């Protein structure tokens, strides 16, 4: 019986991770932006942007829909792939938690299709998209525990600051 992946927390820069796949909290254009998205594009180099442009031209002319995921090369990152996913913008009046869970679920599905064993996630939607960190951490951990394919054995949540790390630590300690 599978017990799921080993989930670890890392405080630092996701672009420093040596994994099979790094998940990018992308914007729907797939053409780079701020935060994690901008850092991945800057550090990974032109090859990532070139792949994203090909995806836009071939399949995602209107952009990648929220909650979906797609892979590109990782360029100069220490990974084989970048899995781009578009998180929802937080709303206090509309429950979008299923869309956030879908980001993690779909990224793991793509990772499984790629044969990735190790995946590094940021805290999707908790930056400029305004998702409360405690709820974002709870959704992330719960979804990864429930959705990781057997081939994915190592999941890392790479968190930029102490506060985010603390919220993910609490979510990881809580049992479903």
Coordinates of C-alpha atoms in Angstrom, one line a residue:
X1 CA 0.0 0.0 0.0
X2 CA 1.4 3.4 -1.0
X3 CA 1.9 5.9 1.8
X4 CA 2.3 8.8 -0.6
X5 CA 5.4 10.9 -1.2
X6 CA 7.8 12.2 1.4
X7 CA 6.8 15.8 1.9
X8 CA 9.5 18.2 3.0
X9 CA 9.6 21.9 3.6
X10 CA 12.5 24.1 2.4
X11 CA 13.0 27.7 3.2
X12 CA 14.7 29.4 0.2
X13 CA 14.5 30.0 -3.5
X14 CA 12.7 27.5 -5.6
X15 CA 15.0 28.2 -8.5
X16 CA 17.9 26.6 -6.5
X17 CA 16.1 23.2 -6.2
X18 CA 17.6 20.2 -7.8
X19 CA 14.5 18.2 -8.7
X20 CA 12.9 16.6 -11.7
X21 CA 10.2 19.2 -11.9
X22 CA 9.8 22.7 -10.5
X23 CA 6.2 24.0 -10.4
X24 CA 5.7 27.6 -11.5
X25 CA 2.9 29.8 -10.1
X26 CA 2.4 31.2 -13.6
X27 CA 0.1 33.8 -14.9
X28 CA -2.3 32.7 -17.7
X29 CA -0.2 34.3 -20.4
X30 CA 2.7 31.9 -19.7
X31 CA 5.0 34.7 -20.7
X32 CA 6.6 35.4 -17.3
X33 CA 5.6 37.9 -14.7
X34 CA 6.5 38.8 -11.1
X35 CA 7.2 36.7 -8.0
X36 CA 8.0 33.0 -8.5
X37 CA 7.0 33.3 -12.2
X38 CA 9.5 36.0 -13.0
X39 CA 12.3 34.3 -10.9
X40 CA 11.8 31.0 -12.8
X41 CA 11.8 32.7 -16.2
X42 CA 14.9 34.9 -15.3
X43 CA 16.9 32.0 -13.9
X44 CA 15.8 29.4 -16.4
X45 CA 16.6 31.6 -19.4
X46 CA 15.2 32.0 -22.9
X47 CA 14.4 28.3 -23.5
X48 CA 11.5 28.4 -21.0
X49 CA 10.0 31.5 -22.7
X50 CA 10.5 29.9 -26.1
X51 CA 8.6 26.8 -25.0
X52 CA 5.8 28.9 -23.5
X53 CA 5.5 30.9 -26.7
X54 CA 5.1 27.6 -28.7
X55 CA 2.4 26.5 -26.3
X56 CA 0.5 29.8 -26.7
X57 CA 0.7 29.5 -30.5
X58 CA -0.3 25.8 -30.6
X59 CA -2.8 25.1 -27.7
X60 CA -3.3 28.1 -25.4
X61 CA -4.0 31.1 -27.6
X62 CA -6.1 32.6 -24.9
X63 CA -3.7 31.5 -22.1
X64 CA -3.6 28.7 -19.7
X65 CA -6.9 28.3 -17.7
X66 CA -6.8 28.7 -14.0
X67 CA -6.3 25.4 -12.2
X68 CA -4.7 23.7 -15.2
X69 CA -1.0 22.7 -15.7
X70 CA 1.4 22.3 -18.6
X71 CA 5.1 21.5 -18.8
X72 CA 8.1 23.0 -20.5
X73 CA 11.8 22.6 -20.5
X74 CA 13.5 23.9 -17.4
X75 CA 16.2 25.7 -19.4
X76 CA 19.2 26.5 -17.1
X77 CA 17.5 25.5 -13.9
X78 CA 18.6 22.4 -12.0
X79 CA 15.5 20.5 -13.1
X80 CA 14.3 18.7 -16.2
X81 CA 10.9 20.4 -16.4
X82 CA 9.0 23.4 -15.3
X83 CA 5.3 22.7 -14.7
X84 CA 3.3 25.9 -15.1
X85 CA 0.0 26.3 -13.3
X86 CA -2.3 29.3 -12.9
X87 CA -3.6 29.8 -9.4
X88 CA -6.8 31.5 -8.6
X89 CA -7.0 35.1 -7.2
X90 CA -8.4 34.9 -3.7
X91 CA -11.9 36.1 -3.1
X92 CA -13.6 36.6 0.2
X93 CA -17.0 36.3 -1.4
X94 CA -16.5 33.2 -3.7
X95 CA -15.1 29.9 -2.7
X96 CA -12.2 29.2 -5.2
X97 CA -10.5 26.5 -3.1
X98 CA -11.2 23.8 -5.6
X99 CA -9.4 25.8 -8.3
X100 CA -6.4 26.1 -6.0
X101 CA -6.5 22.3 -5.2
X102 CA -6.7 21.7 -9.0
X103 CA -3.4 23.5 -9.4
X104 CA -1.6 21.0 -7.2
X105 CA -3.6 18.0 -8.5
X106 CA -3.0 18.9 -12.2
X107 CA 0.7 19.7 -11.6
X108 CA 1.1 16.2 -10.0
X109 CA -0.7 14.6 -12.9
X110 CA 1.7 16.3 -15.3
X111 CA 4.7 15.3 -13.2
X112 CA 3.5 11.7 -13.2
X113 CA 3.1 11.8 -17.0
X114 CA 6.7 13.1 -17.3
X115 CA 8.0 10.4 -15.0
X116 CA 9.1 12.9 -12.4
X117 CA 10.0 11.5 -9.0
X118 CA 10.8 14.8 -7.3
X119 CA 8.7 17.9 -7.5
X120 CA 9.2 21.4 -5.9
X121 CA 6.1 23.5 -5.3
X122 CA 5.8 27.2 -4.3
X123 CA 2.9 28.4 -2.2
X124 CA 0.6 28.9 -5.2
X125 CA -1.7 32.0 -5.1
X126 CA -0.4 33.2 -1.7
X127 CA 1.6 36.1 -3.1
X128 CA 0.1 38.8 -5.2
X129 CA -3.1 36.7 -5.7
X130 CA -3.8 37.3 -2.0
X131 CA -4.7 33.7 -0.8
X132 CA -4.3 33.5 3.0
X133 CA -1.2 31.5 3.7
X134 CA -2.7 29.3 6.4
X135 CA -5.6 28.2 4.1
X136 CA -3.2 27.9 1.1
X137 CA -0.9 25.7 3.1
X138 CA -3.8 23.5 4.3
X139 CA -5.1 23.0 0.7
X140 CA -1.7 22.4 -0.7
X141 CA -0.7 19.7 1.8
X142 CA -4.1 18.0 1.8
X143 CA -4.2 17.9 -2.0
X144 CA -0.6 16.6 -2.4
X145 CA -1.3 13.8 0.2
X146 CA -4.4 12.8 -1.7
X147 CA -3.3 13.2 -5.3
X148 CA 0.4 12.4 -5.8
X149 CA 0.9 9.5 -8.3
X150 CA 3.0 6.6 -7.0
X151 CA 5.9 7.6 -9.2
X152 CA 6.2 11.0 -7.4
X153 CA 8.1 10.1 -4.2
X154 CA 9.6 13.5 -3.2
X155 CA 7.5 16.6 -2.9
X156 CA 9.1 19.8 -1.6
X157 CA 7.3 23.0 -0.6
X158 CA 9.8 25.7 -1.1
X159 CA 8.9 28.7 0.9
X160 CA 10.5 32.1 0.7
X161 CA 10.0 33.3 4.3
X162 CA 9.7 32.2 7.9
X163 CA 6.0 33.0 8.1
X164 CA 5.1 30.8 5.1
X165 CA 7.3 28.0 6.4
X166 CA 5.5 28.2 9.7
X167 CA 2.1 27.9 8.1
X168 CA 3.2 24.9 6.0
X169 CA 4.8 23.3 9.0
X170 CA 1.4 23.6 10.9
X171 CA -0.5 22.2 7.9
X172 CA 2.0 19.3 7.6
X173 CA 1.6 18.4 11.3
X174 CA -2.2 18.4 11.1
X175 CA -3.6 15.0 10.2
X176 CA -6.6 14.8 7.8

